[in-house]
Amino acid sequence: MSFSSLGLSEQLVRATSDQGYDTPSPIQLQAIPAVLSGRDVMAAAQTGTGKTAGFTLPLLQRLADNPRNGKGPRALILTPTRELAAQVHDSVNLYSKYVPTKAAVVFGGVKINPQMMKLRKGVDVLVATPGRLMDLYQQNAVRFNEVEILVLDEADRMLDMGFIRDIRKILALLPAKRQNLLFSATFSNEIRGLAEGLLDNPVQVEVAARNTSAESIVQSVYPVDQSQKTALLSKLVRDNGWEQVLVFTRTKHGANRLTQKLEKDGITAAAIHGNKSQGARTRALADFKAGEVRVLVATDIAARGLDIKQLPQVVNFELPNVPEDYVHRIGRTGRAGESGHALSLVSADEGKMLAGIERLIKKQLPRKEIEGFEPKNNLPLKPKAKADPSKARNRRPQGGAGKSFGPKPAGRSGGRGRGGQGEGQGRGQGQGRSGRPAQRQSA
Ligand code: AMP
């Protein structure tokens, strides 16, 4: 299967081959024809599946097939974070290289005036975080009367981050006749409710998450007392000679503290989270990618959407509160068919979280104690048998396509990194506009 056989124009196919892609990913195989047909689409797919091209390519084709002269935007793509918005915007620019489409991106945390000026010049595709988009609308800097296609990208995260009210306001302002595409990694009842009101007889697209609890990722649990975690991490980095490891903490403070301790210990480290200025975040990621920083310490939301090519090692310094986040975290390693390692430092107080994760991924992770770091407080060995269905969010159904995109195109490994160009973000990470604190990040 090739991109041209999916019905994409020569200009768009050329743009994908410039990126070194010749085989459409499973989500692209399903989504591209569905979007081209003009129907609404509901897609279960997470970052790393190639979903961005899956909606961007056919969207560009539909706009190009039917040129208009207005000021736009004709397509509106909403994303939860500034990083993701910037990445999607980059993708739109790459794929629209040979078509006349103009794209722009707007998000909070940076000056609004340049964004207003950009919009005034006219734009076909607008990528936006919901909060800043509403601000721009309220200041008459953008109108929605020409919107033909709406994309909600990572809809589950947008709801988690408290954007539902902004989204509903925006939906109410859009022309009734339009094409709607909804992408989400998970399908909770809340997402289903949103989809029901939004989508008209949608084509449903589903692919297995690459790497979910996957064969390509070697996962293990290192039981250790909380107080010993930093020392153990330092030891692991040194003993294994890890040169590039992504470490997750639950909180922003935790990320800062760990970074300082590692640095004190002579291991180069940088933190990336919502309290950091955009400049600091961009720098940290660039340094990490360039190999100047060995350890990048991130919180869940900050790490969302980061696509660092072929990251060999991910460490959970603390387990996430939400079991699905574990799957997102470990999905950062072993990307694009490479094998990866995900290792979790788990203290006794995290036993419950571990059980929740093992229930979700339907397997028990192997425990491995490290000499000199044996915990005083032991972890329960077996996950608890009984699940609490009221607490588990609905997980995207399994099944369908494979975990790699097919033969690995030559251009990929040396290709552009992603996520380094992020600039500013909608709201602070902890809070949505509604004032409801996001559940995921406590500090
Ligand atoms: P996404 O899931 O959209 O965040 O994309 C994940 C990564 O896969 C990005 O680095 C894309 O550039 C890359 N990618 C997208 N489509 C393909 C493809 N057909 N073949 C190989 N890589 C791809």
CSV table of C-alpha atoms and ligand atoms in Angstrom, one decimal:
chain,number,residue,atom,x,y,z
A,1,MET,CA,0.0,0.0,0.0
A,2,SER,CA,1.3,3.5,-0.9
A,3,PHE,CA,0.1,7.0,-0.1
A,4,SER,CA,-1.0,7.5,-3.7
A,5,SER,CA,-3.1,4.4,-3.7
A,6,LEU,CA,-5.1,6.0,-0.8
A,7,GLY,CA,-6.2,8.7,-3.1
A,8,LEU,CA,-3.8,11.5,-2.1
A,9,SER,CA,-2.6,13.9,-4.7
A,10,GLU,CA,0.9,13.8,-6.2
A,11,GLN,CA,1.9,17.0,-4.2
A,12,LEU,CA,1.0,15.4,-0.9
A,13,VAL,CA,2.6,12.1,-1.7
A,14,ARG,CA,5.8,14.0,-2.6
A,15,ALA,CA,5.8,15.7,0.7
A,16,THR,CA,5.5,12.4,2.6
A,17,SER,CA,8.3,10.9,0.6
A,18,ASP,CA,10.4,13.9,1.4
A,19,GLN,CA,10.0,12.8,5.0
A,20,GLY,CA,11.2,9.3,4.1
A,21,TYR,CA,7.7,7.7,4.5
A,22,ASP,CA,6.7,5.3,1.9
A,23,THR,CA,4.4,3.0,3.8
A,24,PRO,CA,1.2,4.4,5.4
A,25,SER,CA,0.9,3.4,9.0
A,26,PRO,CA,-2.2,1.4,10.0
A,27,ILE,CA,-4.0,4.4,11.3
A,28,GLN,CA,-3.2,6.3,8.1
A,29,LEU,CA,-4.5,3.4,6.0
A,30,GLN,CA,-7.9,3.7,7.7
A,31,ALA,CA,-8.2,7.4,8.4
A,32,ILE,CA,-7.0,8.9,5.1
A,33,PRO,CA,-9.7,7.4,2.9
A,34,ALA,CA,-12.3,8.0,5.6
A,35,VAL,CA,-11.4,11.7,5.8
A,36,LEU,CA,-11.2,12.0,2.1
A,37,SER,CA,-14.7,10.7,1.8
A,38,GLY,CA,-15.9,13.7,3.7
A,39,ARG,CA,-17.4,11.7,6.6
A,40,ASP,CA,-17.0,12.3,10.3
A,41,VAL,CA,-14.3,10.2,11.9
A,42,MET,CA,-13.8,8.9,15.4
A,43,ALA,CA,-10.3,7.5,15.8
A,44,ALA,CA,-8.7,5.6,18.7
A,45,ALA,CA,-5.1,6.3,18.4
A,46,GLN,CA,-2.3,7.7,20.5
A,47,THR,CA,0.9,9.6,19.7
A,48,GLY,CA,3.4,7.5,17.8
A,49,THR,CA,0.9,5.9,15.5
A,50,GLY,CA,1.2,8.5,12.7
A,51,LYS,CA,-2.2,9.9,13.5
A,52,THR,CA,-1.1,13.5,12.7
A,53,ALA,CA,-0.4,12.7,9.1
A,54,GLY,CA,-3.6,10.5,9.2
A,55,PHE,CA,-5.8,13.6,9.5
A,56,THR,CA,-3.5,16.3,8.1
A,57,LEU,CA,-2.9,14.8,4.7
A,58,PRO,CA,-6.5,14.2,3.7
A,59,LEU,CA,-7.5,17.5,5.3
A,60,LEU,CA,-5.0,19.3,3.1
A,61,GLN,CA,-6.3,17.4,0.1
A,62,ARG,CA,-9.9,18.4,0.8
A,63,LEU,CA,-9.0,22.0,1.1
A,64,ALA,CA,-6.9,22.0,-2.1
A,65,ASP,CA,-9.6,20.2,-4.0
A,66,ASN,CA,-12.0,23.0,-3.3
A,67,PRO,CA,-10.1,26.3,-3.2
A,68,ARG,CA,-11.8,29.4,-1.6
A,69,ASN,CA,-10.9,33.0,-1.3
A,70,GLY,CA,-11.9,33.9,2.3
A,71,LYS,CA,-9.7,34.7,5.2
A,72,GLY,CA,-10.3,31.4,6.9
A,73,PRO,CA,-9.6,29.4,8.9
A,74,ARG,CA,-11.2,26.6,6.9
A,75,ALA,CA,-9.8,23.9,9.1
A,76,LEU,CA,-9.4,24.1,12.8
A,77,ILE,CA,-7.3,21.7,14.8
A,78,LEU,CA,-7.6,21.8,18.6
A,79,THR,CA,-4.9,20.3,20.8
A,80,PRO,CA,-4.4,20.1,24.5
A,81,THR,CA,-0.9,21.5,24.9
A,82,ARG,CA,1.4,24.0,23.3
A,83,GLU,CA,3.9,21.3,22.5
A,84,LEU,CA,1.4,19.3,20.6
A,85,ALA,CA,0.0,22.4,18.8
A,86,ALA,CA,3.5,23.3,17.7
A,87,GLN,CA,4.2,19.8,16.5
A,88,VAL,CA,1.0,19.5,14.6
A,89,HIS,CA,1.7,22.9,13.0
A,90,ASP,CA,5.1,21.7,12.0
A,91,SER,CA,3.6,18.6,10.4
A,92,VAL,CA,1.0,20.7,8.6
A,93,ASN,CA,3.8,22.9,7.2
A,94,LEU,CA,5.8,19.8,6.1
A,95,TYR,CA,2.9,18.1,4.4
A,96,SER,CA,1.6,21.3,2.8
A,97,LYS,CA,5.0,22.1,1.2
A,98,TYR,CA,3.7,21.7,-2.4
A,99,VAL,CA,0.1,23.0,-1.9
A,100,PRO,CA,-0.8,26.6,-1.4
A,101,THR,CA,-2.3,26.1,2.0
A,102,LYS,CA,-1.4,28.6,4.7
A,103,ALA,CA,-1.2,27.4,8.3
A,104,ALA,CA,-0.8,29.1,11.7
A,105,VAL,CA,-0.6,28.1,15.3
A,106,VAL,CA,-1.9,29.9,18.4
A,107,PHE,CA,-1.5,29.0,22.1
A,108,GLY,CA,-1.2,30.7,25.4
A,109,GLY,CA,1.9,31.6,27.4
A,110,VAL,CA,3.2,33.8,24.6
A,111,LYS,CA,2.2,37.3,23.4
A,112,ILE,CA,-1.2,37.4,21.7
A,113,ASN,CA,-0.4,40.3,19.3
A,114,PRO,CA,1.8,38.5,16.8
A,115,GLN,CA,-0.9,35.8,16.7
A,116,MET,CA,-3.5,38.4,15.9
A,117,MET,CA,-1.4,39.9,13.2
A,118,LYS,CA,-0.9,36.5,11.6
A,119,LEU,CA,-4.6,35.7,11.7
A,120,ARG,CA,-5.4,39.1,10.1
A,121,LYS,CA,-3.4,38.1,7.0
A,122,GLY,CA,-5.7,35.1,6.5
A,123,VAL,CA,-5.0,31.4,7.2
A,124,ASP,CA,-6.4,28.1,5.9
A,125,VAL,CA,-5.4,25.8,8.7
A,126,LEU,CA,-5.4,27.0,12.3
A,127,VAL,CA,-3.8,24.8,15.0
A,128,ALA,CA,-4.8,26.0,18.5
A,129,THR,CA,-5.1,25.3,22.1
A,130,PRO,CA,-8.7,26.0,23.3
A,131,GLY,CA,-8.1,28.7,25.9
A,132,ARG,CA,-6.0,31.0,23.6
A,133,LEU,CA,-8.4,30.4,20.8
A,134,MET,CA,-11.3,31.6,22.9
A,135,ASP,CA,-9.3,34.7,24.0
A,136,LEU,CA,-8.6,35.5,20.3
A,137,TYR,CA,-12.2,35.0,19.5
A,138,GLN,CA,-13.3,37.3,22.3
A,139,GLN,CA,-10.9,40.0,20.9
A,140,ASN,CA,-12.4,39.6,17.4
A,141,ALA,CA,-9.1,38.3,16.1
A,142,VAL,CA,-10.6,35.2,14.6
A,143,ARG,CA,-13.9,34.2,13.1
A,144,PHE,CA,-15.3,30.7,12.7
A,145,ASN,CA,-17.8,31.2,9.9
A,146,GLU,CA,-15.6,29.6,7.3
A,147,VAL,CA,-14.6,26.5,9.2
A,148,GLU,CA,-15.3,23.4,7.1
A,149,ILE,CA,-13.3,20.8,9.1
A,150,LEU,CA,-12.8,20.5,12.8
A,151,VAL,CA,-10.2,18.2,14.4
A,152,LEU,CA,-10.1,17.5,18.1
A,153,ASP,CA,-6.7,15.9,18.7
A,154,GLU,CA,-6.0,14.0,21.9
A,155,ALA,CA,-9.5,14.8,23.0
A,156,ASP,CA,-9.1,12.7,26.2
A,157,ARG,CA,-6.2,15.0,27.3
A,158,MET,CA,-8.2,18.1,26.5
A,159,LEU,CA,-10.9,16.9,28.8
A,160,ASP,CA,-8.5,15.9,31.5
A,161,MET,CA,-6.9,19.3,31.4
A,162,GLY,CA,-10.3,21.0,32.0
A,163,PHE,CA,-10.8,22.3,28.5
A,164,ILE,CA,-14.4,21.0,28.0
A,165,ARG,CA,-16.1,24.3,28.6
A,166,ASP,CA,-13.9,26.1,26.0
A,167,ILE,CA,-14.4,23.3,23.6
A,168,ARG,CA,-18.2,23.5,24.0
A,169,LYS,CA,-18.1,27.2,23.5
A,170,ILE,CA,-16.0,26.9,20.3
A,171,LEU,CA,-18.3,24.1,19.0
A,172,ALA,CA,-21.3,26.4,19.4
A,173,LEU,CA,-19.6,29.0,17.3
A,174,LEU,CA,-18.8,26.8,14.3
A,175,PRO,CA,-21.0,26.5,11.2
A,176,ALA,CA,-23.4,23.6,11.6
A,177,LYS,CA,-22.4,22.0,8.3
A,178,ARG,CA,-18.8,20.8,8.7
A,179,GLN,CA,-16.7,17.6,8.9
A,180,ASN,CA,-15.6,16.6,12.4
A,181,LEU,CA,-12.6,14.4,13.3
A,182,LEU,CA,-12.1,13.2,16.8
A,183,PHE,CA,-8.8,11.6,17.9
A,184,SER,CA,-8.4,10.2,21.3
A,185,ALA,CA,-6.1,7.6,22.9
A,186,THR,CA,-8.8,6.5,25.4
A,187,PHE,CA,-12.6,6.4,25.3
A,188,SER,CA,-14.1,7.3,28.6
A,189,ASN,CA,-17.8,7.9,29.0
A,190,GLU,CA,-17.1,11.6,28.9
A,191,ILE,CA,-15.3,11.3,25.5
A,192,ARG,CA,-18.1,9.1,24.2
A,193,GLY,CA,-20.6,11.8,25.3
A,194,LEU,CA,-18.7,14.5,23.5
A,195,ALA,CA,-18.4,12.3,20.4
A,196,GLU,CA,-22.1,11.6,20.4
A,197,GLY,CA,-23.1,15.3,20.3
A,198,LEU,CA,-20.3,16.1,17.8
A,199,LEU,CA,-20.1,13.4,15.2
A,200,ASP,CA,-22.6,12.5,12.6
A,201,ASN,CA,-22.5,8.8,11.8
A,202,PRO,CA,-18.8,8.6,12.1
A,203,VAL,CA,-16.4,6.1,10.5
A,204,GLN,CA,-14.7,4.4,13.4
A,205,VAL,CA,-11.0,3.9,13.1
A,206,GLU,CA,-9.0,1.9,15.5
A,207,VAL,CA,-5.5,0.5,15.7
A,208,ALA,CA,-3.7,-1.3,18.5
A,209,ALA,CA,-1.6,1.0,20.4
A,210,ARG,CA,2.0,0.5,19.3
A,211,ASN,CA,4.0,-0.8,22.2
A,212,THR,CA,1.1,-0.9,24.7
A,213,SER,CA,2.3,-3.5,27.0
A,214,ALA,CA,4.2,-4.6,24.1
A,215,GLU,CA,6.6,-7.2,23.2
A,216,SER,CA,9.0,-4.6,21.9
A,217,ILE,CA,9.3,-3.0,25.3
A,218,VAL,CA,11.1,-4.9,28.1
A,219,GLN,CA,9.4,-3.8,31.3
A,220,SER,CA,10.5,-4.4,34.8
A,221,VAL,CA,9.8,-3.2,38.4
A,222,TYR,CA,12.6,-2.5,40.8
A,223,PRO,CA,11.2,-2.5,44.4
A,224,VAL,CA,13.0,0.1,46.4
A,225,ASP,CA,12.3,2.4,49.3
A,226,GLN,CA,11.3,5.9,48.4
A,227,SER,CA,14.4,7.4,50.2
A,228,GLN,CA,16.7,5.2,48.1
A,229,LYS,CA,15.3,6.0,44.7
A,230,THR,CA,17.6,8.8,43.7
A,231,ALA,CA,20.7,6.8,44.7
A,232,LEU,CA,19.4,3.8,42.8
A,233,LEU,CA,18.7,5.8,39.7
A,234,SER,CA,22.2,7.3,39.7
A,235,LYS,CA,23.7,3.8,40.0
A,236,LEU,CA,21.6,2.5,37.2
A,237,VAL,CA,22.5,5.4,34.9
A,238,ARG,CA,26.2,4.8,35.6
A,239,ASP,CA,26.3,1.0,35.7
A,240,ASN,CA,24.3,0.7,32.5
A,241,GLY,CA,26.1,3.5,30.8
A,242,TRP,CA,22.7,5.1,29.8
A,243,GLU,CA,23.4,8.2,27.7
A,244,GLN,CA,19.8,9.1,27.1
A,245,VAL,CA,17.1,8.3,29.5
A,246,LEU,CA,13.7,9.9,30.0
A,247,VAL,CA,12.6,9.8,33.7
A,248,PHE,CA,9.1,10.4,34.9
A,249,THR,CA,8.1,12.0,38.2
A,250,ARG,CA,4.6,12.6,39.4
A,251,THR,CA,5.0,16.3,40.3
A,252,LYS,CA,6.8,19.3,39.1
A,253,HIS,CA,8.6,19.8,42.4
A,254,GLY,CA,9.7,16.1,42.3
A,255,ALA,CA,11.1,16.7,38.8
A,256,ASN,CA,13.1,19.7,40.0
A,257,ARG,CA,14.4,18.0,43.1
A,258,LEU,CA,15.5,14.9,41.2
A,259,THR,CA,17.2,17.0,38.6
A,260,GLN,CA,19.2,18.9,41.2
A,261,LYS,CA,20.2,15.7,43.0
A,262,LEU,CA,21.4,14.0,39.8
A,263,GLU,CA,23.4,17.1,38.8
A,264,LYS,CA,25.0,17.1,42.3
A,265,ASP,CA,25.8,13.5,41.7
A,266,GLY,CA,27.6,14.4,38.5
A,267,ILE,CA,25.0,13.3,36.1
A,268,THR,CA,23.8,15.9,33.6
A,269,ALA,CA,20.0,16.3,33.9
A,270,ALA,CA,17.3,18.7,33.0
A,271,ALA,CA,13.6,19.0,33.9
A,272,ILE,CA,10.7,19.7,31.7
A,273,HIS,CA,7.4,20.6,33.1
A,274,GLY,CA,4.7,23.3,33.1
A,275,ASN,CA,6.3,25.7,35.5
A,276,LYS,CA,9.3,26.1,33.3
A,277,SER,CA,9.4,28.9,30.9
A,278,GLN,CA,9.0,27.9,27.3
A,279,GLY,CA,12.6,28.8,26.6
A,280,ALA,CA,13.8,26.5,29.3
A,281,ARG,CA,11.7,23.6,28.1
A,282,THR,CA,12.8,24.0,24.5
A,283,ARG,CA,16.4,24.2,25.6
A,284,ALA,CA,16.1,21.2,27.9
A,285,LEU,CA,14.7,19.1,25.1
A,286,ALA,CA,17.2,20.3,22.5
A,287,ASP,CA,20.1,19.5,24.9
A,288,PHE,CA,18.7,16.1,25.6
A,289,LYS,CA,18.3,15.3,21.9
A,290,ALA,CA,21.8,16.5,21.2
A,291,GLY,CA,23.2,14.2,23.9
A,292,GLU,CA,24.4,17.0,26.1
A,293,VAL,CA,22.0,16.0,28.9
A,294,ARG,CA,21.8,12.4,29.9
A,295,VAL,CA,18.7,12.5,31.9
A,296,LEU,CA,15.5,14.3,31.0
A,297,VAL,CA,13.1,14.4,33.9
A,298,ALA,CA,9.5,15.0,32.9
A,299,THR,CA,6.0,15.1,34.3
A,300,ASP,CA,3.2,13.3,32.4
A,301,ILE,CA,1.6,16.3,30.8
A,302,ALA,CA,4.9,17.9,29.8
A,303,ALA,CA,6.0,14.7,28.2
A,304,ARG,CA,2.8,14.3,26.2
A,305,GLY,CA,3.5,14.5,22.6
A,306,LEU,CA,7.3,14.4,22.9
A,307,ASP,CA,8.6,12.3,20.2
A,308,ILE,CA,12.2,11.6,20.7
A,309,LYS,CA,13.5,9.2,18.1
A,310,GLN,CA,14.6,5.8,19.3
A,311,LEU,CA,14.7,6.5,22.9
A,312,PRO,CA,16.2,3.4,24.4
A,313,GLN,CA,15.3,3.8,28.1
A,314,VAL,CA,12.4,5.2,30.1
A,315,VAL,CA,12.4,5.2,33.9
A,316,ASN,CA,9.3,5.7,36.1
A,317,PHE,CA,10.9,7.3,39.1
A,318,GLU,CA,7.3,7.3,40.5
A,319,LEU,CA,4.3,5.5,39.1
A,320,PRO,CA,1.6,7.7,37.7
A,321,ASN,CA,-1.8,8.0,39.5
A,322,VAL,CA,-3.7,7.2,36.3
A,323,PRO,CA,-2.8,3.7,35.0
A,324,GLU,CA,-3.2,4.8,31.4
A,325,ASP,CA,-0.4,7.2,31.8
A,326,TYR,CA,1.9,4.3,32.4
A,327,VAL,CA,1.1,3.1,28.9
A,328,HIS,CA,1.8,6.6,27.5
A,329,ARG,CA,5.0,6.9,29.4
A,330,ILE,CA,6.5,3.6,28.3
A,331,GLY,CA,5.3,4.3,24.7
A,332,ARG,CA,8.1,6.8,24.6
A,333,THR,CA,10.6,4.0,24.2
A,334,GLY,CA,10.8,1.5,21.5
A,335,ARG,CA,9.2,3.8,19.0
A,336,ALA,CA,8.8,2.9,15.4
A,337,GLY,CA,9.5,-0.8,15.9
A,338,GLU,CA,12.7,-0.3,17.9
A,339,SER,CA,13.0,-2.3,21.1
A,340,GLY,CA,13.1,-0.3,24.3
A,341,HIS,CA,13.3,-0.7,28.1
A,342,ALA,CA,10.9,0.7,30.6
A,343,LEU,CA,11.8,0.3,34.2
A,344,SER,CA,9.8,1.4,37.3
A,345,LEU,CA,11.3,2.2,40.7
A,346,VAL,CA,8.4,1.3,43.0
A,347,SER,CA,8.1,1.8,46.7
A,348,ALA,CA,5.7,0.0,49.0
A,349,ASP,CA,3.3,3.0,49.1
A,350,GLU,CA,2.9,2.7,45.4
A,351,GLY,CA,1.6,-0.9,45.6
A,352,LYS,CA,-1.9,0.1,44.7
A,353,MET,CA,-0.9,2.0,41.6
A,354,LEU,CA,1.2,-0.9,40.5
A,355,ALA,CA,-1.7,-3.2,40.9
A,356,GLY,CA,-3.9,-0.9,38.8
A,357,ILE,CA,-1.3,-0.8,36.0
A,358,GLU,CA,-0.9,-4.5,36.0
A,359,ARG,CA,-4.6,-4.9,35.7
A,360,LEU,CA,-4.7,-2.5,32.8
A,361,ILE,CA,-1.9,-4.1,30.8
A,362,LYS,CA,-3.1,-7.6,31.9
A,363,LYS,CA,0.2,-8.9,33.0
A,364,GLN,CA,2.4,-9.0,36.0
A,365,LEU,CA,5.7,-7.1,35.6
A,366,PRO,CA,8.8,-8.9,36.7
A,367,ARG,CA,10.3,-7.7,40.0
A,368,LYS,CA,14.0,-7.3,40.3
A,369,GLU,CA,15.8,-6.3,43.5
A,370,ILE,CA,19.1,-4.6,43.3
A,371,GLU,CA,21.8,-5.6,45.8
A,372,GLY,CA,22.2,-2.9,48.4
A,373,PHE,CA,18.8,-1.4,47.6
A,374,GLU,CA,16.5,-4.1,48.9
A,375,PRO,CA,13.5,-2.3,50.3
A,376,LYS,CA,12.7,-2.4,54.0
A,377,ASN,CA,9.0,-2.3,53.1
A,378,ASN,CA,8.1,-5.0,50.6
A,379,LEU,CA,5.9,-4.7,47.6
A,380,PRO,CA,3.0,-7.1,47.3
A,381,LEU,CA,4.1,-9.6,44.7
A,382,LYS,CA,0.8,-10.3,43.1
A,383,PRO,CA,-1.6,-7.7,41.7
A,384,LYS,CA,-4.9,-7.7,43.6
A,385,ALA,CA,-7.3,-10.0,41.8
A,386,LYS,CA,-10.4,-7.8,42.0
A,387,ALA,CA,-10.6,-4.7,39.8
A,388,ASP,CA,-12.8,-1.7,40.7
A,389,PRO,CA,-14.6,-1.1,37.5
A,390,SER,CA,-16.0,2.2,38.6
A,391,LYS,CA,-12.5,3.6,38.9
A,392,ALA,CA,-11.1,2.2,35.7
A,393,ARG,CA,-11.4,4.5,32.7
A,394,ASN,CA,-12.5,2.8,29.6
A,395,ARG,CA,-9.6,1.6,27.7
A,396,ARG,CA,-9.4,1.7,24.0
A,397,PRO,CA,-10.2,-1.8,22.7
A,398,GLN,CA,-7.3,-3.9,21.6
A,399,GLY,CA,-6.9,-5.6,18.3
A,400,GLY,CA,-6.3,-4.6,14.8
A,401,ALA,CA,-3.1,-3.6,13.2
A,402,GLY,CA,0.5,-4.3,14.2
A,403,LYS,CA,2.8,-2.2,16.1
A,404,SER,CA,5.2,-0.9,13.6
A,405,PHE,CA,4.7,1.2,10.5
A,406,GLY,CA,6.1,-1.5,8.3
A,407,PRO,CA,9.5,-1.4,6.7
A,408,LYS,CA,11.5,1.3,8.3
A,409,PRO,CA,12.1,4.1,5.8
A,410,ALA,CA,15.7,5.1,5.3
A,411,GLY,CA,15.0,8.8,6.1
A,412,ARG,CA,13.6,8.3,9.6
A,413,SER,CA,16.4,8.0,12.0
A,414,GLY,CA,18.3,11.1,10.9
A,415,GLY,CA,15.0,13.0,10.5
A,416,ARG,CA,13.8,15.9,12.3
A,417,GLY,CA,13.2,15.5,16.0
A,418,ARG,CA,9.8,16.5,17.3
A,419,GLY,CA,8.7,18.6,20.1
A,420,GLY,CA,11.6,20.9,20.3
A,421,GLN,CA,9.9,23.9,18.8
A,422,GLY,CA,7.1,24.2,21.3
A,423,GLU,CA,6.4,27.8,22.3
A,424,GLY,CA,4.0,28.6,25.0
A,425,GLN,CA,0.9,26.8,26.1
A,426,GLY,CA,-2.7,27.3,26.6
A,427,ARG,CA,-3.2,27.3,30.3
A,428,GLY,CA,-0.9,26.5,33.2
A,429,GLN,CA,-0.6,22.8,33.4
A,430,GLY,CA,-2.4,22.2,36.6
A,431,GLN,CA,-5.6,24.0,35.8
A,432,GLY,CA,-8.0,24.3,33.0
A,433,ARG,CA,-9.9,27.5,32.4
A,434,SER,CA,-12.8,26.2,34.4
A,435,GLY,CA,-10.6,26.4,37.4
A,436,ARG,CA,-11.0,22.7,37.9
A,437,PRO,CA,-7.6,21.3,38.8
A,438,ALA,CA,-6.3,18.6,36.5
A,439,GLN,CA,-6.2,15.4,38.3
A,440,ARG,CA,-2.9,14.3,37.0
A,441,GLN,CA,-0.5,16.6,38.5
A,442,SER,CA,-0.6,17.5,42.1
A,443,ALA,CA,2.3,19.8,42.6
B,1,AMP,P1,2.3,10.9,15.4
B,1,AMP,O1,1.6,9.7,15.9
B,1,AMP,O2,1.4,11.6,14.4
B,1,AMP,O3,2.8,11.8,16.5
B,1,AMP,O4,3.6,10.4,14.6
B,1,AMP,C1,4.6,9.7,15.1
B,1,AMP,C2,5.9,9.7,14.3
B,1,AMP,O5,5.8,8.9,13.2
B,1,AMP,C3,6.3,11.1,13.8
B,1,AMP,O6,7.7,11.2,14.1
B,1,AMP,C4,6.0,11.0,12.3
B,1,AMP,O7,6.8,11.9,11.7
B,1,AMP,C5,6.2,9.6,12.0
B,1,AMP,N1,5.4,9.1,10.9
B,1,AMP,C6,4.2,9.5,10.5
B,1,AMP,N2,3.8,8.7,9.5
B,1,AMP,C7,4.7,7.8,9.2
B,1,AMP,C8,4.9,6.8,8.2
B,1,AMP,N3,3.9,6.5,7.3
B,1,AMP,N4,6.0,6.1,8.2
B,1,AMP,C9,7.0,6.4,9.1
B,1,AMP,N5,6.9,7.3,10.0
B,1,AMP,C10,5.8,8.1,10.1
